[in-house]
């Protein structure tokens, strides 16, 4: 980028895990970053890790349209525009629950966060990117290996991640006339609190429970930054980044 300080990002789920790692990577590279998440204290903890960074913590429940509107209004008010949305907020939901025992409330919570939240944030970013001058920007959706193939007993998470792929494709197509580039990163076994159980044992398709390898979450963050810093004339449509030896190729 010719002027890194002019680049403004919104990162959802920025209080921990992949969202925190990506926010830190961008802040360290000179981006200004609006940090969105459910808990103000974890967002402020993320910001404190790069004290010289230009960050803004905005408590946000992405499943609530009014929260999403407030997030993007605060970002534009503070930084002037939106160049990047990293659509990262998500939840796995109750793990290991058979389909017939999954409550509707649990299903709805996962759908509201992973799918509806991603749509609301993308819609809000799209509106700003279309109208701002210079026009355009980039949206990167956080998919998952589960956007390709499921783990056992993960119907809600897997369904939303498959749907996210369709959201990415449609946004990418509709964004072309407005210089809005949309891509997706599908991540497998990055070392975060969400994947801690992988190292002790994860249920496999054959019914066995075995440990799985993980990778440094910083490697994911560097990949997102690479995608983010491409000129808008270039786009990584889909990227898959995973622990090399995890059971994905040949899963099941």
Short mmCIF file of C-alpha atoms in Angstrom, two decimals:
data_model
loop_
_atom_site.label_atom_id
_atom_site.label_comp_id
_atom_site.label_asym_id
_atom_site.label_seq_id
_atom_site.Cartn_x
_atom_site.Cartn_y
_atom_site.Cartn_z
CA UNK A 1 0.00 0.00 0.00
CA UNK A 2 1.22 3.50 -0.72
CA UNK A 3 -0.33 5.01 2.42
CA UNK A 4 -0.94 2.40 5.08
CA UNK A 5 -2.29 4.92 7.56
CA UNK A 6 -5.22 5.64 5.24
CA UNK A 7 -6.46 2.03 5.44
CA UNK A 8 -9.36 1.44 7.83
CA UNK A 9 -10.52 -2.03 8.94
CA UNK A 10 -13.43 -3.37 10.93
CA UNK A 11 -12.67 -6.70 12.63
CA UNK A 12 -15.52 -8.57 14.32
CA UNK A 13 -14.86 -11.05 17.08
CA UNK A 14 -11.71 -9.04 17.82
CA UNK A 15 -11.58 -9.81 21.53
CA UNK A 16 -9.95 -13.22 21.19
CA UNK A 17 -8.67 -15.94 18.88
CA UNK A 18 -8.43 -15.35 15.15
CA UNK A 19 -10.09 -11.95 15.36
CA UNK A 20 -7.56 -10.71 17.91
CA UNK A 21 -4.64 -12.10 15.89
CA UNK A 22 -5.84 -10.42 12.69
CA UNK A 23 -6.47 -7.13 14.47
CA UNK A 24 -2.96 -7.18 15.93
CA UNK A 25 -1.44 -7.99 12.54
CA UNK A 26 -3.25 -5.09 10.89
CA UNK A 27 -2.51 -2.63 13.70
CA UNK A 28 1.15 -3.59 13.58
CA UNK A 29 1.16 -2.92 9.84
CA UNK A 30 -0.19 0.60 10.26
CA UNK A 31 -3.90 0.02 9.70
CA UNK A 32 -6.53 1.77 11.80
CA UNK A 33 -8.85 -0.87 13.23
CA UNK A 34 -12.33 -0.81 14.74
CA UNK A 35 -12.48 -3.73 17.15
CA UNK A 36 -15.94 -5.26 17.49
CA UNK A 37 -17.10 -7.89 19.95
CA UNK A 38 -19.53 -8.69 22.71
CA UNK A 39 -17.24 -7.77 25.63
CA UNK A 40 -15.64 -4.36 25.94
CA UNK A 41 -12.93 -5.60 28.31
CA UNK A 42 -11.56 -8.15 25.85
CA UNK A 43 -11.60 -5.59 23.04
CA UNK A 44 -9.68 -3.15 25.21
CA UNK A 45 -7.21 -5.93 26.05
CA UNK A 46 -6.66 -6.46 22.31
CA UNK A 47 -6.07 -2.75 21.79
CA UNK A 48 -3.59 -2.64 24.69
CA UNK A 49 -1.37 -5.20 22.94
CA UNK A 50 -0.53 -2.57 20.30
CA UNK A 51 -0.60 0.62 22.42
CA UNK A 52 0.71 2.79 19.58
CA UNK A 53 -1.97 1.49 17.22
CA UNK A 54 -4.98 3.45 16.00
CA UNK A 55 -7.84 1.36 17.36
CA UNK A 56 -11.43 1.84 18.43
CA UNK A 57 -13.27 -0.65 20.64
CA UNK A 58 -17.00 -0.93 19.93
CA UNK A 59 -19.14 -3.38 21.89
CA UNK A 60 -21.19 -5.17 19.24
CA UNK A 61 -23.60 -8.08 19.04
CA UNK A 62 -23.45 -8.80 15.30
CA UNK A 63 -26.84 -10.48 15.37
CA UNK A 64 -28.47 -7.15 16.28
CA UNK A 65 -28.97 -4.77 13.32
CA UNK A 66 -28.87 -1.71 15.58
CA UNK A 67 -25.49 -2.78 17.03
CA UNK A 68 -24.04 -3.30 13.55
CA UNK A 69 -25.31 0.09 12.38
CA UNK A 70 -23.74 1.72 15.44
CA UNK A 71 -20.43 -0.07 14.81
CA UNK A 72 -20.07 1.23 11.27
CA UNK A 73 -21.30 4.70 12.21
CA UNK A 74 -18.67 4.88 14.96
CA UNK A 75 -15.97 3.66 12.58
CA UNK A 76 -16.76 6.24 9.93
CA UNK A 77 -17.11 8.98 12.55
CA UNK A 78 -13.66 8.15 13.97
CA UNK A 79 -11.69 7.17 10.86
CA UNK A 80 -13.66 8.58 7.93
CA UNK A 81 -14.23 5.46 5.82
CA UNK A 82 -14.13 1.63 5.72
CA UNK A 83 -11.56 -0.13 3.52
CA UNK A 84 -11.84 -3.64 4.97
CA UNK A 85 -14.31 -5.78 6.86
CA UNK A 86 -12.95 -8.99 8.34
CA UNK A 87 -16.23 -10.80 9.00
CA UNK A 88 -14.97 -13.09 11.74
CA UNK A 89 -17.45 -13.25 14.64
CA UNK A 90 -18.82 -16.75 15.09
CA UNK A 91 -19.73 -19.53 17.47
CA UNK A 92 -19.55 -23.31 17.24
CA UNK A 93 -22.59 -23.72 19.46
CA UNK A 94 -23.13 -26.77 21.66
CA UNK A 95 -20.60 -29.37 20.55
CA UNK A 96 -21.26 -33.06 20.31
CA UNK A 97 -25.07 -32.78 20.31
CA UNK A 98 -26.94 -35.17 17.99
CA UNK A 99 -29.29 -33.58 15.46
CA UNK A 100 -32.37 -34.98 17.16
CA UNK A 101 -31.35 -33.45 20.50
CA UNK A 102 -30.27 -30.00 19.31
CA UNK A 103 -32.64 -27.36 20.65
CA UNK A 104 -34.10 -24.78 18.32
CA UNK A 105 -32.72 -22.01 20.54
CA UNK A 106 -29.19 -23.41 20.13
CA UNK A 107 -29.65 -23.74 16.37
CA UNK A 108 -31.01 -20.20 16.13
CA UNK A 109 -28.14 -18.74 18.17
CA UNK A 110 -25.55 -20.23 15.80
CA UNK A 111 -27.47 -19.08 12.71
CA UNK A 112 -27.98 -15.59 14.13
CA UNK A 113 -24.29 -15.18 14.91
CA UNK A 114 -22.53 -16.97 12.06
CA UNK A 115 -24.85 -16.24 9.15
CA UNK A 116 -27.19 -13.38 10.00
CA UNK A 117 -24.36 -11.51 11.72
CA UNK A 118 -22.08 -11.94 8.73
CA UNK A 119 -24.81 -10.68 6.41
CA UNK A 120 -25.60 -7.64 8.56
CA UNK A 121 -21.93 -6.63 8.80
CA UNK A 122 -21.35 -7.20 5.08
CA UNK A 123 -24.45 -5.18 4.23
CA UNK A 124 -23.33 -2.28 6.43
CA UNK A 125 -19.81 -2.38 4.99
CA UNK A 126 -21.16 -2.60 1.45
CA UNK A 127 -23.27 0.53 1.95
CA UNK A 128 -20.26 2.54 3.14
CA UNK A 129 -17.92 1.19 0.47
CA UNK A 130 -20.37 1.92 -2.33
CA UNK A 131 -20.96 5.53 -1.28
CA UNK A 132 -17.52 6.62 -0.05
CA UNK A 133 -14.92 8.48 -2.11
CA UNK A 134 -12.81 6.88 -3.39
CA UNK A 135 -15.35 4.13 -3.87
CA UNK A 136 -14.78 0.52 -2.93
CA UNK A 137 -13.24 -1.73 -0.34
CA UNK A 138 -12.80 -5.37 0.60
CA UNK A 139 -14.75 -7.90 2.65
CA UNK A 140 -13.08 -11.08 3.87
CA UNK A 141 -15.40 -13.67 5.39
CA UNK A 142 -14.06 -16.20 7.86
CA UNK A 143 -15.34 -19.53 6.61
CA UNK A 144 -13.99 -22.81 7.92
CA UNK A 145 -12.91 -26.25 6.84
CA UNK A 146 -16.54 -26.96 7.77
CA UNK A 147 -17.57 -24.83 4.79
CA UNK A 148 -16.30 -27.79 2.74
CA UNK A 149 -16.86 -30.89 4.87
CA UNK A 150 -18.36 -31.40 8.35
CA UNK A 151 -17.17 -32.79 11.60
CA UNK A 152 -19.49 -35.23 13.37
CA UNK A 153 -22.32 -33.70 15.40
CA UNK A 154 -21.87 -30.14 14.09
CA UNK A 155 -25.02 -29.56 12.05
CA UNK A 156 -25.64 -25.92 13.00
CA UNK A 157 -22.04 -24.78 12.59
CA UNK A 158 -21.57 -26.67 9.34
CA UNK A 159 -24.83 -25.43 7.83
CA UNK A 160 -23.94 -21.81 8.56
CA UNK A 161 -20.43 -22.17 7.19
CA UNK A 162 -21.72 -23.71 3.95
CA UNK A 163 -24.17 -20.81 3.73
CA UNK A 164 -21.31 -18.36 4.27
CA UNK A 165 -19.71 -19.62 1.06
CA UNK A 166 -22.87 -18.72 -0.84
CA UNK A 167 -22.90 -15.31 0.84
CA UNK A 168 -19.29 -14.75 -0.23
CA UNK A 169 -19.99 -15.67 -3.85
CA UNK A 170 -23.07 -13.49 -4.11
CA UNK A 171 -21.42 -10.49 -2.44
CA UNK A 172 -18.42 -10.88 -4.69
CA UNK A 173 -20.57 -10.84 -7.81
CA UNK A 174 -22.75 -7.94 -6.70
CA UNK A 175 -19.76 -5.91 -5.55
CA UNK A 176 -18.00 -5.85 -8.93
CA UNK A 177 -19.60 -2.64 -10.27
CA UNK A 178 -18.68 -0.78 -7.06
CA UNK A 179 -15.03 -1.88 -6.63
CA UNK A 180 -15.97 -4.07 -3.67
CA UNK A 181 -13.82 -7.20 -3.59
CA UNK A 182 -15.12 -10.11 -1.50
CA UNK A 183 -13.23 -13.25 -0.57
CA UNK A 184 -13.23 -16.00 2.04
CA UNK A 185 -10.59 -17.66 4.18
CA UNK A 186 -11.31 -21.22 5.31
CA UNK A 187 -9.29 -22.08 8.39
CA UNK A 188 -8.46 -25.44 9.89
CA UNK A 189 -7.12 -25.95 13.42
CA UNK A 190 -5.59 -22.58 14.24
CA UNK A 191 -4.41 -22.65 17.85
CA UNK A 192 -7.04 -20.67 19.80
CA UNK A 193 -9.24 -21.28 22.83
CA UNK A 194 -11.93 -22.57 20.46
CA UNK A 195 -9.63 -25.34 19.17
CA UNK A 196 -7.90 -26.23 22.45
CA UNK A 197 -9.80 -29.52 22.59
CA UNK A 198 -8.26 -30.59 19.28
CA UNK A 199 -4.91 -31.16 20.94
CA UNK A 200 -6.35 -33.52 23.53
CA UNK A 201 -8.81 -35.35 21.31
CA UNK A 202 -11.42 -34.65 18.65
CA UNK A 203 -14.21 -36.94 17.51
CA UNK A 204 -13.54 -38.41 14.06
CA UNK A 205 -16.01 -39.71 11.48
CA UNK A 206 -15.16 -43.31 12.38
CA UNK A 207 -16.11 -42.73 16.02
CA UNK A 208 -12.56 -42.53 17.35
CA UNK A 209 -11.35 -39.62 19.48
CA UNK A 210 -7.81 -38.63 18.55
CA UNK A 211 -5.59 -35.57 19.02
CA UNK A 212 -5.18 -33.31 16.00
CA UNK A 213 -2.31 -30.99 15.06
CA UNK A 214 -2.81 -27.24 15.19
CA UNK A 215 -1.01 -24.27 13.62
CA UNK A 216 0.00 -20.87 14.93
CA UNK A 217 -2.88 -18.41 14.63
CA UNK A 218 -0.35 -15.79 13.51
CA UNK A 219 -0.01 -17.68 10.23
CA UNK A 220 -3.72 -17.14 9.63
CA UNK A 221 -3.38 -13.45 10.45
CA UNK A 222 -0.57 -13.00 7.94
CA UNK A 223 -2.71 -14.63 5.26
CA UNK A 224 -5.62 -12.29 5.98
CA UNK A 225 -3.28 -9.32 5.81
CA UNK A 226 -1.98 -10.49 2.43
CA UNK A 227 -5.54 -10.76 1.12
CA UNK A 228 -6.40 -7.36 2.61
CA UNK A 229 -3.44 -5.52 1.11
CA UNK A 230 -3.97 -6.58 -2.48
CA UNK A 231 -5.11 -3.80 -4.82
CA UNK A 232 -8.85 -3.89 -5.45
CA UNK A 233 -8.15 -5.04 -8.99
CA UNK A 234 -7.00 -8.39 -7.50
CA UNK A 235 -8.90 -10.74 -5.21
CA UNK A 236 -8.24 -13.99 -3.37
CA UNK A 237 -11.68 -15.52 -3.83
CA UNK A 238 -11.09 -18.51 -1.55
CA UNK A 239 -8.07 -19.46 0.53
CA UNK A 240 -7.72 -22.56 2.68
CA UNK A 241 -5.17 -22.35 5.50
CA UNK A 242 -4.82 -25.34 7.79
CA UNK A 243 -2.50 -27.30 10.00
CA UNK A 244 -0.58 -29.39 7.48
CA UNK A 245 -1.30 -32.79 9.02
CA UNK A 246 -4.86 -32.24 10.23
CA UNK A 247 -7.44 -34.77 9.01
CA UNK A 248 -9.09 -32.77 6.25
CA UNK A 249 -7.88 -34.31 3.02
CA UNK A 250 -9.15 -37.82 3.54
CA UNK A 251 -11.46 -36.86 6.42
CA UNK A 252 -13.95 -39.63 6.99
#
